[in-house]
CSV table of C-alpha atoms and ligand atoms in Angstrom, one decimal:
chain,number,residue,atom,x,y,z
A,25,UNK,CA,-97.0,0.2,31.4
A,26,UNK,CA,-96.2,-3.5,31.2
A,27,UNK,CA,-92.9,-2.7,29.5
A,28,UNK,CA,-91.9,-0.4,32.4
A,29,UNK,CA,-92.6,-3.1,35.0
A,30,UNK,CA,-90.6,-5.6,33.0
A,31,UNK,CA,-87.7,-3.2,32.6
A,32,UNK,CA,-87.7,-2.5,36.3
A,33,UNK,CA,-87.6,-6.2,37.0
A,34,UNK,CA,-84.8,-6.8,34.5
A,35,UNK,CA,-82.6,-4.1,36.0
A,36,UNK,CA,-82.9,-5.9,39.4
A,37,UNK,CA,-81.7,-9.3,38.1
A,38,UNK,CA,-78.3,-10.5,37.1
A,39,UNK,CA,-75.1,-9.6,38.9
A,40,UNK,CA,-76.7,-7.0,41.1
A,41,UNK,CA,-79.1,-9.7,42.5
A,42,UNK,CA,-76.3,-12.3,42.9
A,43,UNK,CA,-74.1,-9.8,44.8
A,44,UNK,CA,-77.0,-9.0,47.1
A,45,UNK,CA,-77.7,-12.7,47.7
A,46,UNK,CA,-74.0,-13.4,48.5
A,47,UNK,CA,-74.0,-10.7,51.1
A,48,UNK,CA,-77.2,-12.2,52.6
A,49,UNK,CA,-75.6,-15.6,52.7
A,50,UNK,CA,-72.5,-14.2,54.3
A,51,UNK,CA,-74.3,-12.2,57.0
A,52,UNK,CA,-76.8,-14.9,57.9
A,53,UNK,CA,-74.1,-17.6,58.1
A,54,UNK,CA,-72.2,-15.4,60.5
A,55,UNK,CA,-75.3,-14.9,62.6
A,56,UNK,CA,-75.8,-18.6,62.8
A,57,UNK,CA,-72.1,-19.2,63.7
A,58,UNK,CA,-72.4,-16.6,66.4
A,59,UNK,CA,-75.3,-18.6,68.0
A,60,UNK,CA,-73.1,-21.8,68.1
A,61,UNK,CA,-70.1,-19.9,69.4
A,62,UNK,CA,-72.2,-18.2,72.1
A,63,UNK,CA,-72.3,-21.6,73.8
A,64,UNK,CA,-68.5,-21.7,74.1
A,65,UNK,CA,-68.5,-24.9,72.1
A,66,UNK,CA,-67.7,-23.4,68.7
A,67,UNK,CA,-69.2,-24.1,65.3
A,68,UNK,CA,-69.9,-27.8,64.5
A,69,UNK,CA,-68.3,-29.7,61.6
A,70,UNK,CA,-70.6,-31.5,59.2
A,71,UNK,CA,-68.7,-34.7,59.9
A,72,UNK,CA,-68.8,-34.3,63.7
A,73,UNK,CA,-69.5,-37.6,65.4
A,74,UNK,CA,-71.2,-35.9,68.3
A,75,UNK,CA,-74.2,-33.7,68.7
A,76,UNK,CA,-73.5,-30.0,69.4
A,77,UNK,CA,-74.9,-28.6,72.6
A,78,UNK,CA,-77.5,-26.7,70.5
A,79,UNK,CA,-78.6,-29.7,68.5
A,80,UNK,CA,-81.1,-30.8,71.1
A,81,UNK,CA,-82.3,-27.3,72.0
A,82,UNK,CA,-85.2,-26.9,69.6
A,83,UNK,CA,-86.3,-23.3,70.2
A,84,UNK,CA,-83.5,-21.0,69.4
A,85,UNK,CA,-85.3,-18.3,67.5
A,86,UNK,CA,-82.3,-16.3,66.3
A,87,UNK,CA,-80.7,-19.4,64.8
A,88,UNK,CA,-84.0,-20.3,63.1
A,89,UNK,CA,-84.2,-16.8,61.6
A,90,UNK,CA,-80.6,-16.9,60.4
A,91,UNK,CA,-81.2,-20.3,58.8
A,92,UNK,CA,-84.4,-19.1,57.2
A,93,UNK,CA,-82.5,-16.3,55.4
A,94,UNK,CA,-79.5,-18.6,54.5
A,95,UNK,CA,-81.7,-21.3,53.0
A,96,UNK,CA,-83.8,-18.8,51.1
A,97,UNK,CA,-80.8,-17.0,49.7
A,98,UNK,CA,-78.9,-20.2,48.8
A,99,UNK,CA,-81.9,-21.6,47.1
A,100,UNK,CA,-82.4,-18.4,45.0
A,101,UNK,CA,-78.7,-18.2,44.2
A,102,UNK,CA,-78.5,-21.8,42.9
A,103,UNK,CA,-81.8,-21.5,41.0
A,104,UNK,CA,-80.6,-18.3,39.3
A,105,UNK,CA,-77.2,-19.4,38.4
A,106,UNK,CA,-77.9,-23.1,37.4
A,107,UNK,CA,-79.4,-23.8,34.0
A,108,UNK,CA,-83.2,-24.5,34.4
A,109,UNK,CA,-82.9,-28.0,33.1
A,110,UNK,CA,-80.3,-28.7,35.8
A,111,UNK,CA,-82.5,-27.4,38.5
A,112,UNK,CA,-85.5,-29.4,37.4
A,113,UNK,CA,-83.3,-32.5,37.0
A,114,UNK,CA,-82.3,-32.1,40.6
A,115,UNK,CA,-85.8,-31.5,41.9
A,116,UNK,CA,-87.5,-34.4,40.1
A,117,UNK,CA,-85.0,-36.8,41.8
A,118,UNK,CA,-85.6,-35.5,45.3
A,119,UNK,CA,-87.8,-38.5,46.2
A,120,UNK,CA,-84.7,-40.7,46.6
A,121,UNK,CA,-83.4,-39.0,49.7
A,122,UNK,CA,-86.6,-39.6,51.7
A,123,UNK,CA,-86.6,-43.2,50.5
A,124,UNK,CA,-83.0,-43.7,51.8
A,125,UNK,CA,-83.9,-41.9,55.1
A,126,UNK,CA,-86.8,-44.4,55.5
A,127,UNK,CA,-84.4,-47.3,54.9
A,128,UNK,CA,-82.0,-46.1,57.5
A,129,UNK,CA,-84.8,-45.5,60.1
A,130,UNK,CA,-86.6,-48.8,59.4
A,131,UNK,CA,-83.3,-50.8,59.5
A,132,UNK,CA,-82.1,-48.9,62.6
A,133,UNK,CA,-78.8,-48.1,61.0
A,134,UNK,CA,-78.0,-45.2,63.4
A,135,UNK,CA,-78.8,-47.4,66.4
A,136,UNK,CA,-76.5,-50.1,65.1
A,137,UNK,CA,-73.7,-47.7,64.3
A,138,UNK,CA,-74.0,-46.0,67.7
A,139,UNK,CA,-72.2,-49.0,69.2
A,140,UNK,CA,-69.3,-48.5,66.7
A,141,UNK,CA,-68.1,-44.9,66.8
A,142,UNK,CA,-65.2,-45.6,64.5
A,143,UNK,CA,-67.4,-47.2,61.9
A,144,UNK,CA,-68.7,-50.6,60.8
A,145,UNK,CA,-68.1,-52.4,57.6
A,146,UNK,CA,-71.1,-52.7,55.2
A,147,UNK,CA,-70.9,-56.5,55.3
A,148,UNK,CA,-71.4,-56.4,59.1
A,149,UNK,CA,-74.2,-53.9,58.7
A,150,UNK,CA,-75.7,-56.1,56.0
A,151,UNK,CA,-75.7,-59.1,58.4
A,152,UNK,CA,-77.3,-57.1,61.2
A,153,UNK,CA,-80.0,-55.6,58.9
A,154,UNK,CA,-80.6,-58.5,56.5
A,155,UNK,CA,-80.2,-56.0,53.6
A,156,UNK,CA,-78.0,-56.7,50.7
A,157,UNK,CA,-74.6,-55.1,51.3
A,158,UNK,CA,-74.2,-53.5,47.9
A,159,UNK,CA,-77.7,-52.0,47.9
A,160,UNK,CA,-77.3,-50.8,51.4
A,161,UNK,CA,-74.0,-49.1,50.7
A,162,UNK,CA,-75.5,-47.3,47.8
A,163,UNK,CA,-78.4,-46.2,49.9
A,164,UNK,CA,-76.1,-44.8,52.6
A,165,UNK,CA,-73.8,-43.2,50.1
A,166,UNK,CA,-76.6,-40.9,48.9
A,167,UNK,CA,-77.2,-39.8,52.5
A,168,UNK,CA,-73.4,-39.4,53.1
A,169,UNK,CA,-73.3,-37.0,50.1
A,170,UNK,CA,-76.1,-35.0,51.8
A,171,UNK,CA,-74.2,-34.8,55.1
A,172,UNK,CA,-76.0,-37.7,56.9
A,173,UNK,CA,-73.7,-40.6,58.1
A,174,UNK,CA,-70.0,-40.7,57.2
A,175,UNK,CA,-68.0,-43.1,55.1
A,176,UNK,CA,-64.9,-43.2,57.1
A,177,UNK,CA,-63.0,-45.6,54.7
A,178,UNK,CA,-64.3,-47.5,51.7
A,179,UNK,CA,-67.5,-49.3,52.8
A,180,UNK,CA,-67.1,-48.4,56.4
A,181,UNK,CA,-69.9,-46.2,57.7
A,182,UNK,CA,-70.2,-44.3,61.0
A,183,UNK,CA,-72.7,-41.9,62.5
A,184,UNK,CA,-72.4,-38.2,62.5
A,185,UNK,CA,-74.4,-35.3,63.9
A,186,UNK,CA,-77.3,-35.7,61.4
A,187,UNK,CA,-77.6,-39.4,61.5
A,188,UNK,CA,-77.7,-39.3,65.4
A,189,UNK,CA,-81.0,-37.5,65.0
A,190,UNK,CA,-82.3,-40.7,63.4
A,191,UNK,CA,-81.8,-42.9,66.5
A,192,UNK,CA,-85.0,-44.7,67.3
A,193,UNK,CA,-85.0,-43.1,70.8
A,194,UNK,CA,-85.4,-39.7,69.1
A,195,UNK,CA,-89.1,-39.0,68.1
A,196,UNK,CA,-87.8,-37.4,64.9
A,197,UNK,CA,-87.3,-40.9,63.6
A,198,UNK,CA,-91.1,-41.4,64.0
A,199,UNK,CA,-91.6,-38.2,62.0
A,200,UNK,CA,-89.4,-39.6,59.2
A,201,UNK,CA,-91.5,-42.7,59.1
A,202,UNK,CA,-94.8,-40.8,59.1
A,203,UNK,CA,-93.7,-38.6,56.2
A,204,UNK,CA,-91.8,-41.2,54.1
A,205,UNK,CA,-94.2,-44.1,54.4
A,206,UNK,CA,-97.9,-43.7,55.5
A,207,UNK,CA,-98.3,-40.2,54.0
A,208,UNK,CA,-96.1,-41.0,51.0
A,209,UNK,CA,-98.6,-43.4,49.7
A,210,UNK,CA,-100.9,-40.4,49.3
A,211,UNK,CA,-98.2,-38.4,47.7
A,212,UNK,CA,-97.7,-41.2,45.1
A,213,UNK,CA,-101.4,-41.1,44.3
A,214,UNK,CA,-101.7,-37.3,44.2
A,215,UNK,CA,-102.2,-36.9,40.5
A,216,UNK,CA,-104.7,-39.8,40.3
A,217,UNK,CA,-106.8,-38.3,43.0
A,218,UNK,CA,-106.9,-34.9,41.2
A,219,UNK,CA,-108.3,-36.7,38.1
A,220,UNK,CA,-110.4,-39.5,39.6
A,221,UNK,CA,-114.1,-38.3,39.5
A,222,UNK,CA,-114.8,-39.6,42.9
A,223,UNK,CA,-111.9,-37.7,44.6
A,224,UNK,CA,-111.1,-34.8,42.3
A,225,UNK,CA,-113.6,-32.2,43.5
A,226,UNK,CA,-114.2,-33.6,47.0
A,227,UNK,CA,-112.9,-31.7,50.1
A,228,UNK,CA,-114.0,-34.5,52.5
A,229,UNK,CA,-111.3,-36.1,54.6
A,230,UNK,CA,-112.6,-39.5,53.3
A,231,UNK,CA,-111.5,-38.4,49.8
A,232,UNK,CA,-108.0,-37.2,50.6
A,233,UNK,CA,-105.2,-38.7,48.5
A,234,UNK,CA,-104.1,-40.8,51.6
A,235,UNK,CA,-107.5,-42.6,51.4
A,236,UNK,CA,-107.0,-43.5,47.7
A,237,UNK,CA,-105.5,-46.9,48.7
A,238,UNK,CA,-108.6,-47.6,50.8
A,239,UNK,CA,-111.1,-46.7,48.2
A,240,UNK,CA,-112.3,-50.2,47.6
A,241,UNK,CA,-113.2,-50.6,51.3
A,242,UNK,CA,-115.9,-48.8,53.3
A,243,UNK,CA,-114.2,-49.7,56.6
A,244,UNK,CA,-112.4,-46.3,57.2
A,245,UNK,CA,-113.9,-42.8,56.8
A,246,UNK,CA,-110.6,-40.9,57.2
A,247,UNK,CA,-107.0,-41.0,58.3
A,248,UNK,CA,-108.0,-40.8,62.0
A,249,UNK,CA,-110.2,-43.9,61.5
A,250,UNK,CA,-107.3,-45.7,59.8
A,251,UNK,CA,-105.1,-44.9,62.7
A,252,UNK,CA,-107.7,-46.1,65.2
A,253,UNK,CA,-107.7,-49.5,63.5
A,254,UNK,CA,-103.9,-49.7,63.6
A,255,UNK,CA,-102.7,-49.2,67.2
A,256,UNK,CA,-99.0,-49.4,66.2
A,257,UNK,CA,-99.3,-46.7,63.5
A,258,UNK,CA,-101.3,-44.6,66.0
A,259,UNK,CA,-98.5,-44.9,68.6
A,260,UNK,CA,-96.0,-44.0,66.0
A,261,UNK,CA,-98.1,-41.1,64.8
A,262,UNK,CA,-98.2,-39.7,68.3
A,263,UNK,CA,-94.4,-39.9,68.6
A,264,UNK,CA,-94.1,-38.4,65.2
A,265,UNK,CA,-96.0,-35.3,66.4
A,266,UNK,CA,-93.5,-34.9,69.2
A,267,UNK,CA,-90.7,-35.2,66.7
A,268,UNK,CA,-92.4,-32.7,64.4
A,269,UNK,CA,-92.6,-30.2,67.2
A,270,UNK,CA,-88.8,-30.5,67.6
A,271,UNK,CA,-88.3,-30.1,63.9
A,272,UNK,CA,-90.3,-26.9,63.7
A,273,UNK,CA,-89.2,-25.5,67.1
A,274,UNK,CA,-92.9,-25.3,68.1
A,275,UNK,CA,-91.9,-25.7,71.7
A,276,UNK,CA,-90.7,-22.0,71.5
A,277,UNK,CA,-94.4,-21.0,72.2
A,278,UNK,CA,-93.5,-21.8,75.9
A,279,UNK,CA,-91.6,-18.5,75.8
A,280,UNK,CA,-94.8,-16.6,75.3
A,281,UNK,CA,-95.5,-14.2,78.2
A,282,UNK,CA,-99.1,-15.5,78.3
A,283,UNK,CA,-97.9,-18.5,80.4
A,284,UNK,CA,-95.8,-16.6,82.9
A,285,UNK,CA,-98.6,-14.1,83.3
A,286,UNK,CA,-101.2,-16.7,84.4
A,287,UNK,CA,-102.0,-16.9,88.1
A,288,UNK,CA,-100.8,-19.8,90.2
A,289,UNK,CA,-103.1,-22.9,89.8
A,290,UNK,CA,-104.6,-21.6,86.5
A,291,UNK,CA,-106.3,-24.4,84.6
A,292,UNK,CA,-105.3,-25.3,81.0
A,293,UNK,CA,-107.2,-27.6,78.7
A,294,UNK,CA,-105.1,-28.9,75.7
A,295,UNK,CA,-107.8,-29.8,73.1
A,296,UNK,CA,-106.6,-32.5,70.7
A,297,UNK,CA,-103.5,-32.8,72.8
A,298,UNK,CA,-102.1,-36.0,71.3
A,299,UNK,CA,-100.0,-37.6,74.1
A,300,UNK,CA,-99.1,-34.1,75.3
A,301,UNK,CA,-95.8,-33.2,73.6
A,302,UNK,CA,-96.4,-29.5,74.5
A,303,UNK,CA,-98.2,-29.9,77.8
A,304,UNK,CA,-95.5,-32.1,79.4
A,305,UNK,CA,-93.0,-29.3,78.8
A,306,UNK,CA,-95.5,-26.7,80.1
A,307,UNK,CA,-96.0,-28.8,83.2
A,308,UNK,CA,-92.3,-29.0,83.9
A,309,UNK,CA,-91.8,-25.2,83.3
A,310,UNK,CA,-94.9,-24.1,85.3
A,311,UNK,CA,-95.4,-26.7,88.1
A,312,UNK,CA,-98.3,-24.7,89.6
A,313,UNK,CA,-100.5,-25.1,86.5
A,314,UNK,CA,-103.4,-27.6,86.5
A,315,UNK,CA,-103.4,-29.3,83.1
A,316,UNK,CA,-105.9,-31.4,81.2
A,317,UNK,CA,-105.2,-33.4,78.1
A,318,UNK,CA,-108.2,-34.1,75.8
A,319,UNK,CA,-108.1,-36.3,72.7
A,320,UNK,CA,-109.7,-39.4,71.2
A,321,UNK,CA,-110.0,-42.4,73.6
A,322,UNK,CA,-107.1,-44.5,72.3
A,323,UNK,CA,-104.8,-41.5,72.3
A,324,UNK,CA,-105.6,-40.7,76.0
A,325,UNK,CA,-104.7,-44.3,76.9
A,326,UNK,CA,-101.3,-43.8,75.2
A,327,UNK,CA,-100.9,-40.4,76.8
A,328,UNK,CA,-101.3,-41.9,80.3
A,329,UNK,CA,-98.6,-44.5,79.6
A,330,UNK,CA,-96.3,-41.8,78.3
A,331,UNK,CA,-96.7,-39.4,81.3
A,332,UNK,CA,-96.4,-42.3,83.8
A,333,UNK,CA,-93.1,-43.1,82.3
A,334,UNK,CA,-91.8,-39.6,81.5
A,335,UNK,CA,-93.2,-37.5,84.3
A,336,UNK,CA,-94.8,-39.7,86.9
A,337,UNK,CA,-94.7,-36.9,89.6
A,338,UNK,CA,-97.1,-34.8,87.7
A,339,UNK,CA,-99.6,-37.8,87.5
A,340,UNK,CA,-99.1,-38.7,91.2
A,341,UNK,CA,-99.5,-35.1,92.3
A,342,UNK,CA,-102.7,-35.0,90.2
A,343,UNK,CA,-101.4,-32.0,88.3
A,344,UNK,CA,-102.6,-33.6,85.0
A,345,UNK,CA,-105.9,-35.2,83.9
A,346,UNK,CA,-106.6,-37.2,80.8
A,347,UNK,CA,-110.1,-36.9,79.4
A,348,UNK,CA,-111.2,-38.7,76.2
A,349,UNK,CA,-113.3,-36.4,74.0
A,350,UNK,CA,-114.7,-35.9,70.5
A,351,UNK,CA,-114.2,-32.2,69.9
A,352,UNK,CA,-117.1,-32.2,67.4
A,353,UNK,CA,-119.5,-33.2,70.1
A,354,UNK,CA,-118.6,-31.3,73.3
A,355,UNK,CA,-115.8,-29.5,75.0
A,356,UNK,CA,-115.6,-29.6,78.8
A,357,UNK,CA,-116.1,-26.1,80.4
A,358,UNK,CA,-114.5,-24.3,83.3
A,359,UNK,CA,-110.9,-23.8,82.2
A,360,UNK,CA,-109.0,-20.5,82.3
A,361,UNK,CA,-107.2,-21.3,79.0
A,362,UNK,CA,-108.0,-23.6,76.1
A,363,UNK,CA,-104.9,-24.4,74.0
A,364,UNK,CA,-104.9,-26.1,70.6
A,365,UNK,CA,-101.9,-27.0,68.6
A,366,UNK,CA,-102.0,-28.1,65.0
A,367,UNK,CA,-105.7,-29.0,65.1
A,368,UNK,CA,-107.4,-26.4,62.9
A,369,UNK,CA,-105.0,-27.2,60.0
A,370,UNK,CA,-106.3,-30.7,60.0
A,371,UNK,CA,-109.8,-29.6,58.9
A,372,UNK,CA,-111.7,-27.7,56.2
A,373,UNK,CA,-113.5,-24.5,57.3
A,374,UNK,CA,-116.9,-26.0,58.3
A,375,UNK,CA,-115.3,-28.5,60.7
A,376,UNK,CA,-112.8,-25.9,61.9
A,377,UNK,CA,-115.6,-23.5,62.8
A,378,UNK,CA,-117.5,-26.4,64.5
A,379,UNK,CA,-114.5,-27.1,66.8
A,380,UNK,CA,-113.9,-23.4,67.5
A,381,UNK,CA,-117.7,-22.9,68.2
A,382,UNK,CA,-117.7,-25.8,70.6
A,383,UNK,CA,-114.9,-24.2,72.6
A,384,UNK,CA,-116.6,-20.8,72.3
A,385,UNK,CA,-119.7,-22.2,73.9
A,386,UNK,CA,-117.8,-22.9,77.1
A,387,UNK,CA,-115.8,-19.7,77.2
A,388,UNK,CA,-116.6,-16.7,79.4
A,389,UNK,CA,-115.2,-13.2,79.1
A,390,UNK,CA,-112.0,-14.0,81.0
A,391,UNK,CA,-111.3,-17.2,79.1
A,392,UNK,CA,-108.5,-17.3,76.5
A,393,UNK,CA,-108.2,-19.6,73.6
A,394,UNK,CA,-104.7,-20.1,72.3
A,395,UNK,CA,-104.3,-21.6,68.9
A,396,UNK,CA,-100.8,-22.6,67.8
A,397,UNK,CA,-100.6,-23.0,64.0
A,398,UNK,CA,-98.4,-22.3,61.0
A,399,UNK,CA,-99.3,-19.1,59.3
A,400,UNK,CA,-99.0,-19.3,55.5
A,401,UNK,CA,-97.1,-16.2,54.1
A,402,UNK,CA,-98.4,-14.8,50.9
A,403,UNK,CA,-96.2,-15.5,47.9
A,404,UNK,CA,-97.7,-12.8,45.6
A,405,UNK,CA,-94.8,-11.3,43.6
A,406,UNK,CA,-95.3,-7.6,44.2
A,407,UNK,CA,-92.6,-5.0,43.6
A,408,UNK,CA,-91.3,-5.2,47.1
A,409,UNK,CA,-91.1,-8.9,47.2
A,410,UNK,CA,-89.0,-8.9,44.0
A,411,UNK,CA,-86.1,-7.3,45.8
A,412,UNK,CA,-83.7,-9.9,47.0
A,413,UNK,CA,-82.9,-7.6,49.9
A,414,UNK,CA,-86.5,-7.5,51.2
A,415,UNK,CA,-86.2,-9.9,54.2
A,416,UNK,CA,-90.0,-9.9,54.7
A,417,UNK,CA,-90.2,-11.9,51.4
A,418,UNK,CA,-91.6,-15.3,52.4
A,419,UNK,CA,-88.6,-17.1,50.9
A,420,UNK,CA,-86.5,-15.9,53.8
A,421,UNK,CA,-89.0,-16.7,56.5
A,422,UNK,CA,-87.9,-19.6,58.8
A,423,UNK,CA,-89.4,-22.9,57.5
A,424,UNK,CA,-91.2,-21.3,54.5
A,425,UNK,CA,-90.6,-24.3,52.2
A,426,UNK,CA,-91.4,-26.7,55.0
A,427,UNK,CA,-94.7,-24.8,55.5
A,428,UNK,CA,-95.7,-25.0,51.8
A,429,UNK,CA,-94.7,-28.7,51.8
A,430,UNK,CA,-96.9,-29.1,54.9
A,431,UNK,CA,-99.8,-27.4,53.2
A,432,UNK,CA,-99.7,-30.1,50.5
A,433,UNK,CA,-99.2,-32.7,53.2
A,434,UNK,CA,-102.4,-31.6,54.9
A,435,UNK,CA,-104.2,-31.9,51.5
A,436,UNK,CA,-102.7,-35.4,51.0
A,437,UNK,CA,-103.5,-36.7,54.5
A,438,UNK,CA,-106.8,-35.1,55.3
A,439,UNK,CA,-108.0,-32.8,52.4
A,440,UNK,CA,-107.1,-30.0,54.8
A,441,UNK,CA,-104.9,-27.0,54.6
A,442,UNK,CA,-102.6,-24.4,56.2
A,443,UNK,CA,-104.0,-20.9,56.3
A,444,UNK,CA,-103.0,-17.2,56.1
A,445,UNK,CA,-103.6,-15.0,59.1
A,446,UNK,CA,-106.8,-13.4,57.7
A,447,UNK,CA,-108.3,-16.9,57.3
A,448,UNK,CA,-107.7,-17.6,61.0
A,449,UNK,CA,-109.3,-14.3,61.8
A,450,UNK,CA,-112.3,-15.1,59.7
A,451,UNK,CA,-112.7,-18.6,61.2
A,452,UNK,CA,-112.7,-17.0,64.6
A,453,UNK,CA,-115.4,-14.5,63.6
A,454,UNK,CA,-117.6,-17.3,62.3
A,455,UNK,CA,-117.2,-19.0,65.7
A,456,UNK,CA,-117.9,-15.8,67.7
A,457,UNK,CA,-114.3,-15.2,68.6
A,458,UNK,CA,-112.0,-12.2,68.0
A,459,UNK,CA,-108.3,-12.3,67.6
A,460,UNK,CA,-106.7,-10.5,70.5
A,461,UNK,CA,-103.0,-11.1,70.0
A,462,UNK,CA,-100.6,-12.8,67.6
A,463,UNK,CA,-97.1,-14.0,68.6
A,464,UNK,CA,-94.6,-15.4,66.1
A,465,UNK,CA,-92.2,-18.1,67.1
A,466,UNK,CA,-90.1,-18.7,64.0
A,467,UNK,CA,-92.0,-21.5,62.2
A,468,UNK,CA,-95.3,-21.3,64.2
A,469,UNK,CA,-97.5,-18.6,65.6
A,470,UNK,CA,-99.7,-18.4,68.7
A,471,UNK,CA,-103.0,-16.7,68.2
A,472,UNK,CA,-105.0,-15.6,71.3
A,473,UNK,CA,-108.8,-15.5,70.8
A,474,UNK,CA,-111.4,-14.1,73.2
A,475,UNK,CA,-115.1,-14.2,72.9
A,476,UNK,CA,-116.6,-11.6,70.7
A,477,UNK,CA,-119.1,-9.0,71.7
A,478,UNK,CA,-122.2,-10.4,70.0
A,479,UNK,CA,-122.9,-7.1,68.2
A,480,UNK,CA,-119.4,-6.9,66.6
A,481,UNK,CA,-119.8,-10.5,65.6
A,482,UNK,CA,-122.8,-9.6,63.5
A,483,UNK,CA,-121.1,-6.6,61.9
A,484,UNK,CA,-117.9,-8.6,61.1
A,485,UNK,CA,-120.0,-11.3,59.5
B,514,SAM,C1,-102.0,-33.1,64.3
B,514,SAM,S1,-102.3,-33.9,65.8
B,514,SAM,C2,-101.8,-32.7,66.9
B,514,SAM,C3,-101.6,-33.3,68.3
B,514,SAM,C4,-101.0,-32.3,69.3
B,514,SAM,N1,-101.9,-31.2,69.5
B,514,SAM,C5,-99.7,-31.8,69.0
B,514,SAM,O1,-99.5,-30.7,68.6
B,514,SAM,O2,-98.7,-32.7,69.0
B,514,SAM,C6,-104.1,-33.8,65.8
B,514,SAM,C7,-104.8,-34.5,67.0
B,514,SAM,O3,-106.2,-34.4,66.9
B,514,SAM,C8,-106.8,-35.5,67.4
B,514,SAM,N2,-108.2,-35.7,67.0
B,514,SAM,C9,-108.6,-36.0,65.7
B,514,SAM,N3,-110.0,-36.0,65.7
B,514,SAM,C10,-110.4,-35.7,66.9
B,514,SAM,C11,-111.7,-35.6,67.5
B,514,SAM,N4,-112.8,-35.8,66.8
B,514,SAM,N5,-111.8,-35.3,68.8
B,514,SAM,C12,-110.6,-35.1,69.6
B,514,SAM,N6,-109.4,-35.2,69.1
B,514,SAM,C13,-109.3,-35.5,67.8
B,514,SAM,C14,-105.9,-36.6,66.9
B,514,SAM,O4,-106.0,-37.8,67.7
B,514,SAM,C15,-104.5,-36.0,67.1
B,514,SAM,O5,-103.9,-36.3,68.3
């Protein structure tokens, strides 16, 4: 039996598989080009010094789908054709790119270059940044090779489409900082925490790899406590969340019919809202909704400052409230919709059930709970998934590798995790909630829960 399975597998490898991957690459690249061309602005060049019209539109689902297939197919193609030693050699050196991105964000290289569209000499950049010219040029060159920044003539660097995304005014620059510095300390300690007896088998947020550097102090219990004690990092974290939402296209959940179907003046409570990266767009798109942001007290203070600067009319017209809460203690009742984005993935099951149960306590039969999260696809290699032409294979799903990276990032930051759909269903059941609907928006999903009939709760448990 084992031999037959192996033979089947062998017959699907080699040239046949490569030819199939090449056609996938060709068709998905054409789909992506069509999206750009549909704007009338054509397909961008990698060296383009301006953003394309689509570059700041973060929720184009057909583009995300095409890129998901393209990335999956290119990755499979290179991994198949390159010698394994070559592939591993490339992957083990991947940490340099984030390090170089971090340098360019910390030193505000894109901001400096934005004043010099035709380029700036490295000696001038070195004077402005107080970084050695030779070291800086080598740092930038690695990024140039990967399509970020241009070297327009020897040692003269200029911005391009990718580097413009690193401008400090773009919240994606805060996401780069979050991933490449704060969280990276946890990444560097990952192995140590898997073997240190105090950390290895603990699933407490206080024993996440990120907390390893703080192990000699009793001052902070988890990453949220660390952020509380560092207002600048807290502020940067909140901006990073907005950047991350742009990266994953999470804002596409605004397209869900659930919002347009709500009656005028419906009330929405965003639980663990951060500064309101999602809610501020919801407020602009649906001006009749009454919105409430709820998060820890320091975050609410920052949220008010952000809304006063970015959307003062909503604050003046009292369309938005800011209420400090601790979602482990109490959720305020009386809303038509409770919305939660990227909260459950921050916690292990017992805490996740506690948050959901606290919301469940204030829900009535008409109340909806909308949970926006990443849904982890299963990577089990069954016969169907082996076929390179099976587009439901997770390698072709938009943002798949980002999602698996994120799962480890949640482990590193908070000892938490991303989950598969059935795990969300089970958490709901444990909190007395049933999954009513599931919408997919490229990299994230929106799950609608309603309160469960108490009898079915008992049988499901
Ligand atoms: C990953 S962020 C998501 C923020 C926002 N929902 C978004 O998608 O941009 C998690 C949020 O949970 C908040 N949080 C953590 N512990 C909390 C608690 N006990 N009560 C209320 N909010 C909390 C954090 O302050 C943070 O803003």
